[in-house]
Short mmCIF file of C-alpha atoms in Angstrom, two decimals:
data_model
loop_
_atom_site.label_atom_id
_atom_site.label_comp_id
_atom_site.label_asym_id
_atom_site.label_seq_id
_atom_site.Cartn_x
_atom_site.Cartn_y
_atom_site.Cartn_z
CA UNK A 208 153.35 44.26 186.63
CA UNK A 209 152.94 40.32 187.05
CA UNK A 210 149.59 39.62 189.43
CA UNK A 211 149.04 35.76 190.14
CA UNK A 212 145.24 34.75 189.35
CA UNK A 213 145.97 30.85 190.11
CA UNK A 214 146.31 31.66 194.11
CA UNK A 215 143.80 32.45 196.07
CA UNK A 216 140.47 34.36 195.14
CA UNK A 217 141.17 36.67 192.03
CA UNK A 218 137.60 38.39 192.70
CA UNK A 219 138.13 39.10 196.56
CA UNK A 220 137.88 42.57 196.57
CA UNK A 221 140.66 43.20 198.79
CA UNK A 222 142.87 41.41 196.20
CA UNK A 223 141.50 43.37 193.47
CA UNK A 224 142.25 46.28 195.76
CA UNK A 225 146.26 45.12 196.03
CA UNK A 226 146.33 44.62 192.24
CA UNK A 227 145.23 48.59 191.53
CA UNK A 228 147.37 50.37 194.08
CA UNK A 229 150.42 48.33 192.73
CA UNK A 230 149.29 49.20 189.11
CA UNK A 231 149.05 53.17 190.50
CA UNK A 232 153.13 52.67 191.33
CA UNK A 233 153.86 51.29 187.85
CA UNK A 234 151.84 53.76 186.10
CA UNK A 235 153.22 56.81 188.01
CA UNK A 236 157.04 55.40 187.73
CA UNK A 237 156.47 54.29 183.99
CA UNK A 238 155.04 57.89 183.26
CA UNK A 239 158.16 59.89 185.29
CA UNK A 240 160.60 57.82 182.85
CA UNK A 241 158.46 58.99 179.66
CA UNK A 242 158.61 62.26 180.54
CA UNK A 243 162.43 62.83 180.33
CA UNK A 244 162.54 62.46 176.52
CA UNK A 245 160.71 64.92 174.47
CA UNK A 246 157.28 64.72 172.39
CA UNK A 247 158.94 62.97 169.10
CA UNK A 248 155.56 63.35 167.51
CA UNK A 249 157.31 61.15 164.83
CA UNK A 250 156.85 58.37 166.44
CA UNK A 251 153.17 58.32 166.62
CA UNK A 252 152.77 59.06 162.48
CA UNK A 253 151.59 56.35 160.37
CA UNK A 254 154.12 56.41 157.38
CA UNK A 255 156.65 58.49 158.81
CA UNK A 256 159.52 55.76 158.96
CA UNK A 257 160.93 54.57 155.29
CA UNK A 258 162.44 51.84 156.75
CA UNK A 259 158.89 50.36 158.26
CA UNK A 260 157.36 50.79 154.83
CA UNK A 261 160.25 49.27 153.00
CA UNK A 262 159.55 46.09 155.40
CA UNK A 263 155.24 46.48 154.27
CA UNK A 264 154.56 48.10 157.66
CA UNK A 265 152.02 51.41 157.19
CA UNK A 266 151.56 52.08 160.75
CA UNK A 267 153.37 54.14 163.35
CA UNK A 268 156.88 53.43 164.84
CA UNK A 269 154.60 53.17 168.27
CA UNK A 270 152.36 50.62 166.56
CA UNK A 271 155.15 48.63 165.19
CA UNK A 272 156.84 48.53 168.59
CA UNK A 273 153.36 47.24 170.17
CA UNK A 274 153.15 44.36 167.31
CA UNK A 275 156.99 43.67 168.00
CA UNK A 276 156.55 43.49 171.44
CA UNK A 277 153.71 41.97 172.19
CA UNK A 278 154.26 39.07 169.18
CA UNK A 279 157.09 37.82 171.52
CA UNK A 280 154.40 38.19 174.76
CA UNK A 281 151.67 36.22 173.20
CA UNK A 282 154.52 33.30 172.37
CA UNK A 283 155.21 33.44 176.04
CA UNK A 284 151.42 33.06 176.85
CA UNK A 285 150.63 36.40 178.09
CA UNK A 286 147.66 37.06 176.50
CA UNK A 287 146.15 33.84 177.89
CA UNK A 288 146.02 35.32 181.28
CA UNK A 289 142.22 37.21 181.84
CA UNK A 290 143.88 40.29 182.84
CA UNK A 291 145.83 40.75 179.79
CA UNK A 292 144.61 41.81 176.91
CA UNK A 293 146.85 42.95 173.61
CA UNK A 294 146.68 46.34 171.10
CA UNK A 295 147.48 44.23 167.89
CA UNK A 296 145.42 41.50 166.31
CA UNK A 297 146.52 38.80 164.69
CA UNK A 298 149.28 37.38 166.86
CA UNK A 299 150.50 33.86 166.89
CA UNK A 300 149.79 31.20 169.22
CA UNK A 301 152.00 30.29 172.44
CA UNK A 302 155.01 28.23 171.96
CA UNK A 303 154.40 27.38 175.64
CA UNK A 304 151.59 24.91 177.12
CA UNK A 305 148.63 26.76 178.34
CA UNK A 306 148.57 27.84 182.27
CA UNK A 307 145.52 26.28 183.93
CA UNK A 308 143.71 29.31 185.30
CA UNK A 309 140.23 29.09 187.34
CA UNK A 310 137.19 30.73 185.59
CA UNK A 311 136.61 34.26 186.72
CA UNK A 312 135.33 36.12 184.23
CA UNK A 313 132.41 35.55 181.70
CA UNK A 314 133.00 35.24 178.48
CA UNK A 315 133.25 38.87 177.19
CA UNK A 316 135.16 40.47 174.14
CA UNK A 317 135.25 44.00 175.63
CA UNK A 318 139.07 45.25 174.28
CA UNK A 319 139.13 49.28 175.35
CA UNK A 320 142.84 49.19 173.63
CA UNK A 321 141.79 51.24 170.89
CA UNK A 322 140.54 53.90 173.00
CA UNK A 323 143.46 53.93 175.37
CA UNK A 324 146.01 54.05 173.20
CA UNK A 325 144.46 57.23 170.99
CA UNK A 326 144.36 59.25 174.34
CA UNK A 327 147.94 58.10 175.49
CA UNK A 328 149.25 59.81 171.82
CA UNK A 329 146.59 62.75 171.32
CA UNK A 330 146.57 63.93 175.16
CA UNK A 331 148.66 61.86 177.89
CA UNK A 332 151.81 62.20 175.37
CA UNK A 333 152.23 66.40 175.19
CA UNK A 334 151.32 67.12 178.25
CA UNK A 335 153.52 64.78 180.36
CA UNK A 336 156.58 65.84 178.02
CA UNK A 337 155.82 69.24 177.96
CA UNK A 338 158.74 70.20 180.04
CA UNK A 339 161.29 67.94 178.33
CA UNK A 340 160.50 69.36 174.75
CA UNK A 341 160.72 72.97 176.21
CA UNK A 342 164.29 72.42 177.34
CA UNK A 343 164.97 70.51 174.11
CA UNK A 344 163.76 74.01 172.15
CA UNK A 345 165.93 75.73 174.82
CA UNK A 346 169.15 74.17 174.11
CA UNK A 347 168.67 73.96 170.31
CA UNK A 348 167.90 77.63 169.84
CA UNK A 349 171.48 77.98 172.08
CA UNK A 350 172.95 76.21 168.98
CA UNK A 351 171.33 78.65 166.39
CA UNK A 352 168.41 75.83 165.80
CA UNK A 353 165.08 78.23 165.40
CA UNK A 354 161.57 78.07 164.45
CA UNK A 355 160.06 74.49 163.63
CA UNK A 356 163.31 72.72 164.02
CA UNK A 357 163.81 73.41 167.76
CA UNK A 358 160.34 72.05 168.66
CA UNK A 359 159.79 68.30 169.83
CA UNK A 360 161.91 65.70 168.69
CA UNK A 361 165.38 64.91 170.32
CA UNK A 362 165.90 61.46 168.19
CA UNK A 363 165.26 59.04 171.21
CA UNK A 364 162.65 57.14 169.16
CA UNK A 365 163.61 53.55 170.38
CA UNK A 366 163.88 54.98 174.21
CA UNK A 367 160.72 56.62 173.98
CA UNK A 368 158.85 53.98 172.20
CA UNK A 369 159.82 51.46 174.75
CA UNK A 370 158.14 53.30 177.63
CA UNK A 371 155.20 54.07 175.87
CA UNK A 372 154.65 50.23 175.39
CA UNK A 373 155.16 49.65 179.69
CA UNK A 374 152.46 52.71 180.11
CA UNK A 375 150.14 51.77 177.74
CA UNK A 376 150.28 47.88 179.20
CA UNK A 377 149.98 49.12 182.38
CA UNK A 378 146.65 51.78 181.60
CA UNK A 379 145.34 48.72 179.72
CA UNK A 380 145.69 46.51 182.89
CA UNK A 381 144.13 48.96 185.10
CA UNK A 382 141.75 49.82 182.58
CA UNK A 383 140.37 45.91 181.72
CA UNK A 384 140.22 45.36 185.38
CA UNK A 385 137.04 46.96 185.81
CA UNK A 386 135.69 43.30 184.78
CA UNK A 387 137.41 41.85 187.60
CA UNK A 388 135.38 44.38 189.52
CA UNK A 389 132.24 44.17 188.13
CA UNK A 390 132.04 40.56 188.14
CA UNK A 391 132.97 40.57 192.24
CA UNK A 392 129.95 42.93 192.99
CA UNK A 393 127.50 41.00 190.53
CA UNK A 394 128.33 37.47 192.09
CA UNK A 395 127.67 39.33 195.43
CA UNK A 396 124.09 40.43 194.52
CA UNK A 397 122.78 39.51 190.83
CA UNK A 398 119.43 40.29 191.36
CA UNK A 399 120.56 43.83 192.12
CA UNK A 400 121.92 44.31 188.38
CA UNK A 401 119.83 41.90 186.69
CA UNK A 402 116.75 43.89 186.50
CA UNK A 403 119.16 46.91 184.50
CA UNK A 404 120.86 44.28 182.21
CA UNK A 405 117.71 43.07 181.17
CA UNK A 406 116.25 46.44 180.31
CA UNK A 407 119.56 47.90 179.68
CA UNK A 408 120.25 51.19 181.92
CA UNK A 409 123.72 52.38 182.22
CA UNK A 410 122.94 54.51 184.81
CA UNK A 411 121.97 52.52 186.81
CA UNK A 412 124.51 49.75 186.46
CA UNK A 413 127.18 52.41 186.94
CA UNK A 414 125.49 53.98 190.42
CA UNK A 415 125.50 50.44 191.82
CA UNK A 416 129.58 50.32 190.58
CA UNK A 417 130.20 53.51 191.97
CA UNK A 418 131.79 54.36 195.08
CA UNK A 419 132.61 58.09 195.16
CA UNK A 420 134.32 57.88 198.53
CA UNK A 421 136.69 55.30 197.02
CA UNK A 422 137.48 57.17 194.31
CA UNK A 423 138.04 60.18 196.25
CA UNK A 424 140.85 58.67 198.57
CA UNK A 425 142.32 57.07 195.19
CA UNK A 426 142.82 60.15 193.99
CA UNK A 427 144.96 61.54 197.44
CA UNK A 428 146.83 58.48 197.49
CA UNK A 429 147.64 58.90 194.22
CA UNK A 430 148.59 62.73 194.37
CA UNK A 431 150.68 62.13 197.18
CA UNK A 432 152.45 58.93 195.75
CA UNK A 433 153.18 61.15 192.70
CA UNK A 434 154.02 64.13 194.33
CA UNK A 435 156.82 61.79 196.23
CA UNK A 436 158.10 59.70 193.30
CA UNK A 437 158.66 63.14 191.35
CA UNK A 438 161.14 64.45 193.47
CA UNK A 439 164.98 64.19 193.56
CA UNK A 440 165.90 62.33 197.39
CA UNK A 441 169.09 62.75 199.06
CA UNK A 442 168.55 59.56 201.79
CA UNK A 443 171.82 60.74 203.45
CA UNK A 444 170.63 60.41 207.00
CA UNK A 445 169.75 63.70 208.81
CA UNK A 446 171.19 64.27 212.34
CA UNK A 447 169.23 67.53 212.80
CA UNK A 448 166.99 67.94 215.82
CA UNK A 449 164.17 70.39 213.91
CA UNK A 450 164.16 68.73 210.49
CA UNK A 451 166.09 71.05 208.49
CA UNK A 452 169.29 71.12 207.37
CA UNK A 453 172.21 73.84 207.62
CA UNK A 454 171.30 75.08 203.82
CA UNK A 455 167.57 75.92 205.14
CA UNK A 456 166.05 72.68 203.09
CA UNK A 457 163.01 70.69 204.88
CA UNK A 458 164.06 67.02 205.87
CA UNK A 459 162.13 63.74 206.36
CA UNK A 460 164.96 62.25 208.84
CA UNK A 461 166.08 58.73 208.08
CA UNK A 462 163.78 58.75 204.89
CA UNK A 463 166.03 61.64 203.36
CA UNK A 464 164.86 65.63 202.14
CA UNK A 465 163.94 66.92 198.72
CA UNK A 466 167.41 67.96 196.82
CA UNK A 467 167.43 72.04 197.55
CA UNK A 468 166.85 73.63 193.86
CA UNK A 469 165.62 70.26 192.20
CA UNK A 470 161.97 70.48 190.07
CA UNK A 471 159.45 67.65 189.90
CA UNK A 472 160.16 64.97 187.25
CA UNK A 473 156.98 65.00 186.16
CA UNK A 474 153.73 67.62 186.59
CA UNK A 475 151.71 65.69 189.71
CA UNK A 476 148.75 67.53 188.02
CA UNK A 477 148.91 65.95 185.05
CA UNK A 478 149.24 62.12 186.45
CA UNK A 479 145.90 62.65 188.49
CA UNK A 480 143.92 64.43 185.68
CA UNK A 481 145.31 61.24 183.70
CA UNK A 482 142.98 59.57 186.62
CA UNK A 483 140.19 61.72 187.18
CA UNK A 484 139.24 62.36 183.95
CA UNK A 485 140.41 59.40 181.80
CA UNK A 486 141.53 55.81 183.52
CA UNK A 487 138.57 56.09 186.40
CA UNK A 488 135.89 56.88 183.65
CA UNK A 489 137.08 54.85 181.01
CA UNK A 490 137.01 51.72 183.98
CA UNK A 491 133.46 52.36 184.54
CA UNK A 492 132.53 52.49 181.36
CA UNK A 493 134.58 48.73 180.93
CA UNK A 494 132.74 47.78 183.95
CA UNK A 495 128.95 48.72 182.28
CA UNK A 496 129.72 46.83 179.24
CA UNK A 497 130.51 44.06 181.23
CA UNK A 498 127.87 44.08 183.14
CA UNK A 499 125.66 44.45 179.94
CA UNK A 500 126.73 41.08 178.72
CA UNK A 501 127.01 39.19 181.92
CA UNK A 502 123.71 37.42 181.08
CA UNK A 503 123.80 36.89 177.36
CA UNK A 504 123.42 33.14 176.32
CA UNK A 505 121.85 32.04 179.83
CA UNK A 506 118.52 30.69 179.55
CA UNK A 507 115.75 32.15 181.71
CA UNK A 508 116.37 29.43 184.43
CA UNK A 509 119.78 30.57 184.38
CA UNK A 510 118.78 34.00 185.33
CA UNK A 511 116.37 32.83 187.81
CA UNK A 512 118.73 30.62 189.61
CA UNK A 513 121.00 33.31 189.79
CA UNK A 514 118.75 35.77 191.49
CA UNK A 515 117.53 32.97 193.79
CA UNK A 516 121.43 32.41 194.89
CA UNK A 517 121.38 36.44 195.43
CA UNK A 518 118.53 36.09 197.78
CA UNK A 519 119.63 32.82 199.52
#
């Protein structure tokens, strides 16, 4: 997901606002297509691939997908935008002339890549395809495969790889723009955070961040998106006068029923623990460290002017 920072006011919250529930679609959708292949543990080994170490790569089919994938990006310039940021170092420069974007953020090299993608293989990965490697074991054991063999891997590597590169740009989005965030609220009232980024308090910085009503309806929404996207639609129209059709199956009218007998594409438990206990954390802890270095290199009549703005 594309979000334009050269119109308009990138720091208005209610932009910032648009950008996240946009990101919650692409994350959800992006998660429901990763779950229809199995685990393919494989895929996440460093040195399990021949071919990738003939070529002098010792990393993981996922990793060599990322520096594949996002060496053609940063050609294109992606990784000049402030709300990108890559999981491989060392890429080369654009081939294209720089895009003229307005300063937003300070200077900052906070990169929570590393972290995100080690949960996305260790937890978000089995659990999201837990269903899709349990059929896989199903069918295999019909064909006299037992044991080890039947477990996890159905051979879409390439399919599987190529979704886990949209989720974990999307997570990283969502993720990084906690700065966008933080910045917003300290340009609205520095000298409330200066006092804690000068004696550094966490605690504090993340109470003034916090908004637990906010994150409360974020985490409805998102059920309820999730619980929607999951199921199988039939949008033939309904002409029934109570809502439910002739086979006994509940109907939403115009905007079609749930497919009698289908199951959920994905566990709607899993996406929102993904939330609750993982993206929303991990943002505030993005935010902090942002907030920690919003004032380094500023001279003390930098700070000063800055909490004489707040007060203005």
């Amino acid at each position: 997901m594309q979000s334009n920072l050269t119109v308009g006011d990138p720091l208005s919250l209610e932009h910032i606002r648009s950008v996240l529930i946009r990101l919650e679609d692409t994350i959800i959708f992006d998660l429901i297509e990763r779950a229809q292949f199995a685990h393919n543990p494989r895929i996440y080994q460093r040195g399990a691939f021949q071919g990738l170490k003939d070529i002098g790569f010792e990393g993981s089919w996922l990793e060599w997908f990322l520096k594949e994938t996002e060496t053609f990006h940063a050609k294109a310039r992606r990784y000049t935008s402030p709300d990108e940021y890559p999981f491989t170092s060392g890429l080369p420069d654009p081939v294209l002339p720089p895009l003229q974007f307005p300063k937003i953020l300070y200077p900052n090299k906070i990169n929570a890549n590393p972290s995100i993608l080690s949960f996305y293989v260790r937890y978000i990965i089995p659990r999201i395809t837990r269903r899709a490697t349990l059929g896989l074991a199903a069918s295999k054991r019909i064909k006299g495969i037992v044991g080890d063999e039947e477990y996890e891997d159905d051979g879409n590597y390439g399919s599987a790889a190529t979704i886990d590169v949209e989720v974990l740009q999307a997570i990283s989005k969502r993720v990084h723009y906690g700065k966008f965030v933080s910045e917003s609220k300290f340009l609205e009232n520095p000298s409330a955070f200066i006092p804690h980024i000068l004696k550094p308090n966490r605690q504090r910085l993340e109470d003034l961040i916090t908004k637990p009503e906010v994150e409360r309806k974020l985490l409805i929404r998102l059920r309820a998106k999730a619980a929607t996207y999951a199921q199988d639609l039939d949008l033939a129209p309904d002409n029934s006068s109570n809502g439910v059709n002739g086979n006994g199956v509940k109907s939403n009218g115009a905007n079609g029923r749930v497919v009698n007998g289908s199951s959920p594409k994905i566990e709607v438990d899993g996406v929102v623990d993904l939330y609750e206990s993982y993206i929303i954390p991990l943002t505030k802890e993005v935010e902090v460290d942002y907030l920690l270095h919003r004032l380094d290199g500023l001279s003390e009549e930098d700070v000063q002017r800055l909490e004489t703005k707040s007060g203005a």
